[in-house]
Coordinates of C-alpha atoms (C1' of nucleotides) in Angstrom, one line a residue:
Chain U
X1 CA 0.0 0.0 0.0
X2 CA 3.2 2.4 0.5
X3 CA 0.6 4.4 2.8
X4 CA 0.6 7.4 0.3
X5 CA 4.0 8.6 1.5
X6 CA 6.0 7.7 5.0
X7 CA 7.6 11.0 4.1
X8 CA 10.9 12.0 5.9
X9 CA 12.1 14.1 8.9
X10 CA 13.7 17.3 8.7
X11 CA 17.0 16.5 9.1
X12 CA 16.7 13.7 6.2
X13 CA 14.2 16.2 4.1
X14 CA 17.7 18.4 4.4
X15 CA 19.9 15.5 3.6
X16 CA 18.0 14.9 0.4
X17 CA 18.3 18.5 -0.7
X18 CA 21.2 18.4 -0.2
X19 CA 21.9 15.4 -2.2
X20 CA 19.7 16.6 -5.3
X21 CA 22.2 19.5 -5.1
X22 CA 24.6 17.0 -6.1
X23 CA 23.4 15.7 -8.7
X24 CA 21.9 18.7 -10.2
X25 CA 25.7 20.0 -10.4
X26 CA 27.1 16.5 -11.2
X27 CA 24.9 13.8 -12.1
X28 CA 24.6 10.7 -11.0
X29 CA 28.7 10.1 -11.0
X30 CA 28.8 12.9 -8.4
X31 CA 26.5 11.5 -6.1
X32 CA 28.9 9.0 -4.0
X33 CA 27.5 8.1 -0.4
X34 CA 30.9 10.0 0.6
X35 CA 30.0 13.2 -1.3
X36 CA 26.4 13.4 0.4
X37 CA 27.7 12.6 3.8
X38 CA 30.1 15.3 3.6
X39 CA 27.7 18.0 2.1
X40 CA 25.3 17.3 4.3
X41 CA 27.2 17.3 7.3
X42 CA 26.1 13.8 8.3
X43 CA 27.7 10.4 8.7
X44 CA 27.5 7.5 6.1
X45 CA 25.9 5.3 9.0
X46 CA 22.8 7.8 8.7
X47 CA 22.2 7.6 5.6
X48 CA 22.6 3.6 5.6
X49 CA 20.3 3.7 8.3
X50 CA 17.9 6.3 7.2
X51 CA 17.5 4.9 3.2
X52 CA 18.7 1.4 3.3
X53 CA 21.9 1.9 0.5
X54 CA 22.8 3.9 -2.6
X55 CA 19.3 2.9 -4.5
X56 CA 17.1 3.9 -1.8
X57 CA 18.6 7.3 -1.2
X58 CA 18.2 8.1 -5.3
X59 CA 14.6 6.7 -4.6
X60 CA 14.0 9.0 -1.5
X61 CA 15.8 12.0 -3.0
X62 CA 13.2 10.8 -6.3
X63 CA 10.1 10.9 -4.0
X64 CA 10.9 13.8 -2.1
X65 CA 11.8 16.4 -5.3
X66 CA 8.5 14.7 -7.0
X67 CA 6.8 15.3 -3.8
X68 CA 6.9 18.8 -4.5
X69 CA 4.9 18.9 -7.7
X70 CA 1.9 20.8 -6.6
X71 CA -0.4 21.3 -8.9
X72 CA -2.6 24.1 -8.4
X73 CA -6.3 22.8 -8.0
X74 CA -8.7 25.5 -9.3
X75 CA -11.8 25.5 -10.2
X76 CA -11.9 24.9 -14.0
X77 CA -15.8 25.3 -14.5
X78 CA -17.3 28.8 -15.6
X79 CA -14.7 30.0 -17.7
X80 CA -15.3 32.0 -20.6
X81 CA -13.8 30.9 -23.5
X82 CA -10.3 33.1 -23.1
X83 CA -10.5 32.6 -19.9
X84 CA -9.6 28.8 -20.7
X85 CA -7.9 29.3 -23.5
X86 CA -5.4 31.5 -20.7
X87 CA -5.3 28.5 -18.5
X88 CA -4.2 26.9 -21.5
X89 CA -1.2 28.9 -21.6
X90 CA -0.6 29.0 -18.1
X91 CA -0.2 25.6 -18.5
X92 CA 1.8 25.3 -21.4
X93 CA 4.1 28.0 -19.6
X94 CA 4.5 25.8 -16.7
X95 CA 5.6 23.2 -18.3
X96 CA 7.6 24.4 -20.3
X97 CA 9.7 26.1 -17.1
X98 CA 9.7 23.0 -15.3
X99 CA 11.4 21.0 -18.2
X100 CA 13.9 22.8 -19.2
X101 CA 14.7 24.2 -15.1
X102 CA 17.8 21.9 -13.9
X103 CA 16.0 19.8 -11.2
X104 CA 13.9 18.2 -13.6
X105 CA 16.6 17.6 -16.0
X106 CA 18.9 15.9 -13.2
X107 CA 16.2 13.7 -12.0
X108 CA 15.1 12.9 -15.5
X109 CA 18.4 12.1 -16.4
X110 CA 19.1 10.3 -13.1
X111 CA 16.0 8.0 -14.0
X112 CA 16.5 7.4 -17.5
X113 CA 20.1 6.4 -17.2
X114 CA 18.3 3.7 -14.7
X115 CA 15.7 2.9 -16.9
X116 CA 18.2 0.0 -18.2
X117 CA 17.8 -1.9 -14.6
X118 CA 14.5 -4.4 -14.7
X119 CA 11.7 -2.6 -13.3
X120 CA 13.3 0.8 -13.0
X121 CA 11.7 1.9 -10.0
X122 CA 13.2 5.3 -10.3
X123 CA 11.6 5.9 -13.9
X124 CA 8.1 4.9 -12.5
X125 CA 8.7 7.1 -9.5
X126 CA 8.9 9.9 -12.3
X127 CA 6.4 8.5 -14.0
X128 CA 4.1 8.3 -11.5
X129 CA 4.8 11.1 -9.1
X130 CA 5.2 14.0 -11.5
X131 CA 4.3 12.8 -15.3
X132 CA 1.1 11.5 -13.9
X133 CA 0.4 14.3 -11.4
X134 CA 0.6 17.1 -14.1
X135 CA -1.4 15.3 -17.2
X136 CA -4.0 14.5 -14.6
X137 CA -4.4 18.1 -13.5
X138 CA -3.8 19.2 -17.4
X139 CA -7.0 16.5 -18.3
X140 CA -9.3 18.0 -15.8
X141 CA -8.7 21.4 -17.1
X142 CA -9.2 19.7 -20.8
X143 CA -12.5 17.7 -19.3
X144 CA -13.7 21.5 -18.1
X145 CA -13.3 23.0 -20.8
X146 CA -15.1 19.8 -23.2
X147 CA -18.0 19.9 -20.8
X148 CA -18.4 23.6 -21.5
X149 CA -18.2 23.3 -25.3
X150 CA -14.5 24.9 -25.6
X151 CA -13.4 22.3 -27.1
X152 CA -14.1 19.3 -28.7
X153 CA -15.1 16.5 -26.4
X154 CA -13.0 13.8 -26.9
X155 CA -10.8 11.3 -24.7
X156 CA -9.0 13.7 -22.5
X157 CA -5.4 11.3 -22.6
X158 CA -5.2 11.6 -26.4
X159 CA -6.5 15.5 -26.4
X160 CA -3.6 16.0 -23.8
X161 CA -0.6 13.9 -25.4
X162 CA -1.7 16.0 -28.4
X163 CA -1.5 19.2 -25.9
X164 CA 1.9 17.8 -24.6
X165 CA 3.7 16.8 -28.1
X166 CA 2.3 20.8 -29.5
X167 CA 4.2 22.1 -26.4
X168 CA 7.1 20.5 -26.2
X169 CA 7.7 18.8 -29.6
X170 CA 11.1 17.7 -29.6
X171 CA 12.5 20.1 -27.3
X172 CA 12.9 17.7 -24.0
X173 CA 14.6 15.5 -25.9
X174 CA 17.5 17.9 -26.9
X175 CA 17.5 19.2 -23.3
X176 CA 18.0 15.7 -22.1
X177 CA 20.7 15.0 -24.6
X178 CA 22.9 18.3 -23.1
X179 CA 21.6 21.1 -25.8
X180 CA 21.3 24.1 -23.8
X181 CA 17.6 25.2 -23.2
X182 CA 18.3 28.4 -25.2
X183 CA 14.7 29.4 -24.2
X184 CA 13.9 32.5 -22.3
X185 CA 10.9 33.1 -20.9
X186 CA 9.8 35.0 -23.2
X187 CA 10.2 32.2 -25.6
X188 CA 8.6 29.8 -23.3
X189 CA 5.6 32.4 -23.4
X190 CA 5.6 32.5 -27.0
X191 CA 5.7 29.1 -27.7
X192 CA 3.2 28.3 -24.9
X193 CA 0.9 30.7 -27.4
X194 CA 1.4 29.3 -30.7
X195 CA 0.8 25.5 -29.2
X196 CA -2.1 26.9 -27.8
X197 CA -3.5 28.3 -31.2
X198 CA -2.5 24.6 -32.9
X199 CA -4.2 22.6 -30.1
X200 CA -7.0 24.9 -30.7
X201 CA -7.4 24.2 -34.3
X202 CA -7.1 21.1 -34.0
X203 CA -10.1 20.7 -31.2
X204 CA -12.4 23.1 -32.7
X205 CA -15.3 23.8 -30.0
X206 CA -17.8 23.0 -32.9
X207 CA -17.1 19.4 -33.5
X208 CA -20.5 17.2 -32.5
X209 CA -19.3 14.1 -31.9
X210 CA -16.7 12.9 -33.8
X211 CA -14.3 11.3 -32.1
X212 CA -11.0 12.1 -34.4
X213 CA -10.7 16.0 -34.7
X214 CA -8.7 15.9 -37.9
X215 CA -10.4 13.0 -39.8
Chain Z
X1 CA 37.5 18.6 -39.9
X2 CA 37.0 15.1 -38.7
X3 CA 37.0 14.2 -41.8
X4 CA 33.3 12.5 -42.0
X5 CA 34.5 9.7 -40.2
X6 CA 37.9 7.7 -39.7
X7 CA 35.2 4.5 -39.6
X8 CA 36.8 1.2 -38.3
X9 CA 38.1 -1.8 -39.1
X10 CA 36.1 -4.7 -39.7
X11 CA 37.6 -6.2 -36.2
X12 CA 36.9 -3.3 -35.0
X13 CA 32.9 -2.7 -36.1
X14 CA 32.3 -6.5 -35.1
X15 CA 34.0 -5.6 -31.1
X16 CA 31.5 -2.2 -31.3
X17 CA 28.4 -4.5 -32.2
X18 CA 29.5 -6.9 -29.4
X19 CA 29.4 -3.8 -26.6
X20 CA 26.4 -2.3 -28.1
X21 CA 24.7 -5.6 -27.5
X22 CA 25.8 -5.2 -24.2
X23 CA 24.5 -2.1 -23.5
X24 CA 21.3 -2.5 -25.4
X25 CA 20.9 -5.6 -22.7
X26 CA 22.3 -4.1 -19.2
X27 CA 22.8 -0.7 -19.6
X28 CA 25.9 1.6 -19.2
X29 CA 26.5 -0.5 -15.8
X30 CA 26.9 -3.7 -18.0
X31 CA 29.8 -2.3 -20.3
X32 CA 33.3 -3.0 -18.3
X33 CA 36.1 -2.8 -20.5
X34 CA 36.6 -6.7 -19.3
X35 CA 32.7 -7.5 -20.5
X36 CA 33.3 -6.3 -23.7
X37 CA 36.7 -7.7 -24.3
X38 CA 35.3 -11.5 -22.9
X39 CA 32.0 -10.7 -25.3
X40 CA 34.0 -9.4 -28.5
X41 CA 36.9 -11.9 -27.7
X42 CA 39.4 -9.1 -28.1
X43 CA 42.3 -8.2 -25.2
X44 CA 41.2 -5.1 -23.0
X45 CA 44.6 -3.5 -24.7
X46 CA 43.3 -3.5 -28.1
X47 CA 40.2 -2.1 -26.4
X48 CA 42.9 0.9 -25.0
X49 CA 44.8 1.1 -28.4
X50 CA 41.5 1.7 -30.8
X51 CA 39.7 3.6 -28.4
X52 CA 41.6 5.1 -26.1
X53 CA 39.9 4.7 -23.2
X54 CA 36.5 3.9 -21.9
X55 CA 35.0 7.6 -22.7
X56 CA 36.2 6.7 -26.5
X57 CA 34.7 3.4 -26.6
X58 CA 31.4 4.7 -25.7
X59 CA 32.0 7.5 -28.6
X60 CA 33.0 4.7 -30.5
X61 CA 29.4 2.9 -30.0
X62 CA 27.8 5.8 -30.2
X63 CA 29.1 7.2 -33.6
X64 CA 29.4 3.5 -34.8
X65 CA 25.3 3.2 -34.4
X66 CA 24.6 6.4 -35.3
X67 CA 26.4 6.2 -38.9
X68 CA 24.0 3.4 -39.9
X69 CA 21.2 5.7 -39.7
X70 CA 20.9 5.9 -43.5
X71 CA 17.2 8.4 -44.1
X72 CA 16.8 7.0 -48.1
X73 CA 17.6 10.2 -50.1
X74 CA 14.6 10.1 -52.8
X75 CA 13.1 12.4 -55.1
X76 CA 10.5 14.1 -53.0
X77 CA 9.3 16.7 -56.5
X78 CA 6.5 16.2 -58.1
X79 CA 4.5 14.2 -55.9
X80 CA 0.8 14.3 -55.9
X81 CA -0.8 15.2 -52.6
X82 CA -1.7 12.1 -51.8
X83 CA 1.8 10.4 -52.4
X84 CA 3.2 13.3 -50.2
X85 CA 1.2 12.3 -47.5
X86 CA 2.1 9.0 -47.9
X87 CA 5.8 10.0 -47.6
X88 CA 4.4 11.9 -44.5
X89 CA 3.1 8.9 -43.0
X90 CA 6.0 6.3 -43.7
X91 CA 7.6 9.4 -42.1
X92 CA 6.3 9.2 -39.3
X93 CA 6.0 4.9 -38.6
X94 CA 9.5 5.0 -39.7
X95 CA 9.9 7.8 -36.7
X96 CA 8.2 5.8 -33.9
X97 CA 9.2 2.3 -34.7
X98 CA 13.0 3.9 -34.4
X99 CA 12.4 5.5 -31.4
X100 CA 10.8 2.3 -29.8
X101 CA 13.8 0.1 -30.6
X102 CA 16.0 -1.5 -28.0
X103 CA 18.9 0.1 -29.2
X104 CA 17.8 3.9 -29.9
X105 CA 16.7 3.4 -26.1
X106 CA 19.8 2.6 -25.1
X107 CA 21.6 4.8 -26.7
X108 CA 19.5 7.6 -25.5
X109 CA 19.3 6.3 -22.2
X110 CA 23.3 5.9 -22.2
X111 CA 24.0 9.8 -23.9
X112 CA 21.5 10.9 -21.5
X113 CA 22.8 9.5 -18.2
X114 CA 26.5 10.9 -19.1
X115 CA 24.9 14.3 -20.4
X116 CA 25.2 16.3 -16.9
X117 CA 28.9 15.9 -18.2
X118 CA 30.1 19.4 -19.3
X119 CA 30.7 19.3 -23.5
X120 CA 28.5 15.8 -23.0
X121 CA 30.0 15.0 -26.6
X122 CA 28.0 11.6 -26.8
X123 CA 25.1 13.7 -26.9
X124 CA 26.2 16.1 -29.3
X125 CA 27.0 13.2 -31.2
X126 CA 22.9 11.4 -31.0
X127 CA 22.0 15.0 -31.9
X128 CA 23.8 15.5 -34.9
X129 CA 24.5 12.0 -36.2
X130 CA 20.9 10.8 -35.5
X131 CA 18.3 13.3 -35.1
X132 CA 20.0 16.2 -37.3
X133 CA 19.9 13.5 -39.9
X134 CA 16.4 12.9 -39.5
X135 CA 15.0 16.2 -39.3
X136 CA 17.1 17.0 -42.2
X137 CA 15.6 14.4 -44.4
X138 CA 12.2 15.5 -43.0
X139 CA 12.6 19.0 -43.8
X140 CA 13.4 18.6 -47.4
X141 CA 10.2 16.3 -48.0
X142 CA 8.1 19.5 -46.3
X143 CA 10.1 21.8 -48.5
X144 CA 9.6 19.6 -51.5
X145 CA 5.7 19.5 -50.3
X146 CA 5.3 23.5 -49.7
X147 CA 7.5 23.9 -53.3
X148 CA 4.4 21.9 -54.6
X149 CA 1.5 23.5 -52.7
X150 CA 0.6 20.5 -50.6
X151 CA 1.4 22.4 -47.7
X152 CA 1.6 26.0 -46.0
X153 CA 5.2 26.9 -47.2
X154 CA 6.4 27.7 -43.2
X155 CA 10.1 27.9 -41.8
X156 CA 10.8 24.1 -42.4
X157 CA 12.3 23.4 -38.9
X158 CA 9.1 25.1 -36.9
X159 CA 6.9 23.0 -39.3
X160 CA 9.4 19.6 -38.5
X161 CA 9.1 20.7 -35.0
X162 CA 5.6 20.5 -34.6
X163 CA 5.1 17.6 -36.8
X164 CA 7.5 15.7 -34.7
X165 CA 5.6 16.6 -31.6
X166 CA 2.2 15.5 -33.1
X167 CA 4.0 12.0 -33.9
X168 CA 6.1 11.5 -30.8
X169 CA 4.3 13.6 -28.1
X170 CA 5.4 12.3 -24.2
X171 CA 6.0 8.7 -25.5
X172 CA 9.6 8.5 -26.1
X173 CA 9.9 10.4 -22.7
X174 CA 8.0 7.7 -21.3
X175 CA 9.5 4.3 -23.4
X176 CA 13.2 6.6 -21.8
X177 CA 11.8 5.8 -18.5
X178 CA 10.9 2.6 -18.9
X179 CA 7.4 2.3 -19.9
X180 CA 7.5 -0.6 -22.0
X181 CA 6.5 0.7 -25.8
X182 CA 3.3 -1.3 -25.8
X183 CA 2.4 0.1 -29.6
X184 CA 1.8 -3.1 -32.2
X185 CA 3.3 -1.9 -35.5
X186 CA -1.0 -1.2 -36.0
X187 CA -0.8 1.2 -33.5
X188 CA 2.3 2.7 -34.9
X189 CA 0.3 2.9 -38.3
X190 CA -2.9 4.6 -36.8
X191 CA -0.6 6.9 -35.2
X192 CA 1.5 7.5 -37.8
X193 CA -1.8 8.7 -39.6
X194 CA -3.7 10.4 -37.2
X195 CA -0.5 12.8 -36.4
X196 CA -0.3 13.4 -40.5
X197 CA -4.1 14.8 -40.2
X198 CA -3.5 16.6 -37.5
X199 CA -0.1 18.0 -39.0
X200 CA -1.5 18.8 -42.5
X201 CA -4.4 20.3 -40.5
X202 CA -2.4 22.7 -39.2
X203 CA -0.2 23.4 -42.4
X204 CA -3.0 23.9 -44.7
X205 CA -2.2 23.9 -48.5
X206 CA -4.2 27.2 -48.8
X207 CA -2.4 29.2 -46.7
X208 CA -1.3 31.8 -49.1
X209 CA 1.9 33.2 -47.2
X210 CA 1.2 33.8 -43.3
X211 CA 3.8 32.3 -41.4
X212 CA 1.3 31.8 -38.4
X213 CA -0.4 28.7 -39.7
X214 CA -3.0 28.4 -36.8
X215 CA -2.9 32.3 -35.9
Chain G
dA1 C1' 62.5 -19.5 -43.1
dA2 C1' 62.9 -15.2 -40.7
dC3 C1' 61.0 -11.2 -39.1
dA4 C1' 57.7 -7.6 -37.6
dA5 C1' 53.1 -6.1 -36.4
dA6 C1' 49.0 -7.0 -34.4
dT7 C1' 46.2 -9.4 -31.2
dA8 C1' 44.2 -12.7 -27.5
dG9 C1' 44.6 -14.0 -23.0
dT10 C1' 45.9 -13.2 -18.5
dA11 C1' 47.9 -11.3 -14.7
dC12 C1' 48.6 -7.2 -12.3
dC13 C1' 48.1 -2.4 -10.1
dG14 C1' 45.9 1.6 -8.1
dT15 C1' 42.0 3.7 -6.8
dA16 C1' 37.3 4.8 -5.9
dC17 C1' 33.3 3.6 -3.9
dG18 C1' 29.6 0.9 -1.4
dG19 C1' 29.0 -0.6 2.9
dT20 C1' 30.4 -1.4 8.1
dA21 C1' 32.4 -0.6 12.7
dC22 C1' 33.7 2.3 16.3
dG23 C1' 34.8 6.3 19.4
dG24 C1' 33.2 10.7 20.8
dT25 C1' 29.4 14.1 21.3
dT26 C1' 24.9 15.9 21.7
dC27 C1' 20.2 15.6 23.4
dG28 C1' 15.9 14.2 25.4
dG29 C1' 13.8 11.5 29.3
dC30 C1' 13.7 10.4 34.2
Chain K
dG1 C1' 23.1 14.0 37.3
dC2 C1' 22.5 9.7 34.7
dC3 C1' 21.2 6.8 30.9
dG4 C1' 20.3 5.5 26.3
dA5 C1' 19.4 6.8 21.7
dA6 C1' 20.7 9.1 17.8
dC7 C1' 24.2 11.0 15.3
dC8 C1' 28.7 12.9 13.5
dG9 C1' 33.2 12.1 11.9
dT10 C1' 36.6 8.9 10.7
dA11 C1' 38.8 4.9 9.9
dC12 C1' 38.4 0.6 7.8
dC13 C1' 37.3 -3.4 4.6
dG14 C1' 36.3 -5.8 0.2
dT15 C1' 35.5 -5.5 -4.3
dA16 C1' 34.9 -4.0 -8.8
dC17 C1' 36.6 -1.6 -12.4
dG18 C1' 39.8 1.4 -15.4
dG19 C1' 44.0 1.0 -17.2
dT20 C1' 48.8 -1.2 -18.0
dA21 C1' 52.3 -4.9 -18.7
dC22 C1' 53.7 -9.2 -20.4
dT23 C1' 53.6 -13.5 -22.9
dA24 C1' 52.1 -16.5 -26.5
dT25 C1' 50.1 -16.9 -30.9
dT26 C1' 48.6 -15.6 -35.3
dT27 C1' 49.2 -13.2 -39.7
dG28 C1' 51.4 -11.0 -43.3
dT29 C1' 55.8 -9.6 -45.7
dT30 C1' 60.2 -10.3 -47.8

DNA sequence: AACAAATAGTACCGTACGGTACGGTTCGGC
DNA sequence: GCCGAACCGTACCGTACGGTACTATTTGTT
């Protein structure tokens, strides 16, 4: 059952921080039991004690950064048409800052270079704590703004992978990969805009019932 | 000038396949200089002389793999607008099934775990010996389609952009993390056409010569 | 046949790191 | 004030791995 979160203490909540410090400046090469210990002003034997060994301290450090992802849980019915449309790029904003910001891309990269391990807990803590967390507040905005005929009402998953891949195209990737988000925000805001327009095209309020918006 | 690449031996090509096996199987973890020398059945010293050292082994891999991406150079003129879309579609199966493959994930998964490296040349080198390839060969088919009228003639990168984003969306992030790529090549197809809708939805052929396509 | 170059196989070295043990110190409970 | 738990700091251990050295064997050349 995993109880929704044992959570940590304090004193480990600032042992983790400081470990994601680590890798965020390092990677995962930097992020020796040694090297935490010593940034964190604690002893090895803690953190044996407190996470088990090496894997459980990248899960906890995992858990606690995705921990963080609060999404903002407003209320998405009554909104005018730009109204939601603004959400929409609010949205798109958001994401795109949280991509390209350097936690994400540590812990991305810290996860994915596990991926290779069977089961991969790491990459399904990602998956599952932050991935999941943002599409689901993303499709109850979408579901809102279906139910109030701005925009066509289909399966909220596919409307918002479609959302997603107009955002961020192939930009993650070439973050990931070390290309330097060249993006400022005004950028960000920009693009945020334009995706906006395309997903808006492409799920044009007037649809009846079709189920594919561009057959 | 590199030279557009020294290549390797025979030997040599036949030792790379042996350690890309081995990372397409265990990951960067599973690639000791002594694995690959017991796999390849080559002495760790030839390793050291042809590569260097372990950093230029993984290059080695890297650029080895990436030089068989061959994107087939064909005459993308005077195509009817159905054929282009065909090429559109291949396009994009061709994209996905790619992406989904053991050893792109592995690759990716191995640039991207060393990429909190500063200079992170492996991936500099997936960028521009894989997907610089691709979104080359990609452009000129849109270019050959907007030269023709099939499509809005846009800024082909924002238009391969965008098209790659309707095709991939968050499924290579997810398949990176570990999500196992659950698409049949059917799936593949019907996503490979839907995301060619959606795209030439966007870049309509009447368009006469805004560069906003959805503004 | 003689020789040189390249290579396989193995043994070896140094080090870095995961994990453990231990002494000294702080801190809360009684 | 006393005790025990938790904890810091450090020292320590075993191992795995990157990299080197050496020998035996093959291969190609003259």
């Amino acid at each position: 059952m995993t109880a929704t979160g044992p959570e940590f203490t304090p004193r480990q909540n600032e042992v983790l921080a400081s470990a994601l410090r680590l890798v965020v400046e390092g990677g995962e090469k930097a992020l020796t039991t040694a090297a935490v210990a010593r940034a964190a002003n604690c002893s090895k034997e803690s953190l044996y004690r407190w996470f088990g060994d090496r894997d459980g301290l990248l899960a906890a450090i995992v858990a606690h950064q995705a921990s963080k992802v609060r999404v903002p849980h407003e209320n998405d019915y009554q909104l005018s048409a730009s109204a939601f449309r603004e959400r929409l790029v609010t949205f798109a904003e958001d994401l795109l800052t949280v991509l390209a910001g350097d936690t994400s891309l540590a812990l991305n990269r810290l996860a994915i270079g596990q991926a290779s391990r069977e089961g991969s807990p790491l990459g399904r803590l990602l998956l599952e704590r932050g991935r999941l967390r943002i599409a689901t507040r993303a499709r109850v905005l979408l579901e809102a703004g279906a139910a109030q005929g701005h925009i066509a009402a289909v399966d909220a998953t596919e409307a918002y992978r479609t959302l997603y891949g107009l955002i961020v195209r192939d930009a993650h990737g070439r973050w990931l990969l070390g290309q330097e988000p060249e993006g400022t925000e005004a950028d960000f805001a920009a693009r945020a805009n334009l995706s906006v327009d395309q997903f808006l095209t492409l799920f044009p309020p007037d649809a009846q019932d079709t189920g594919h918006p561009a057959g």
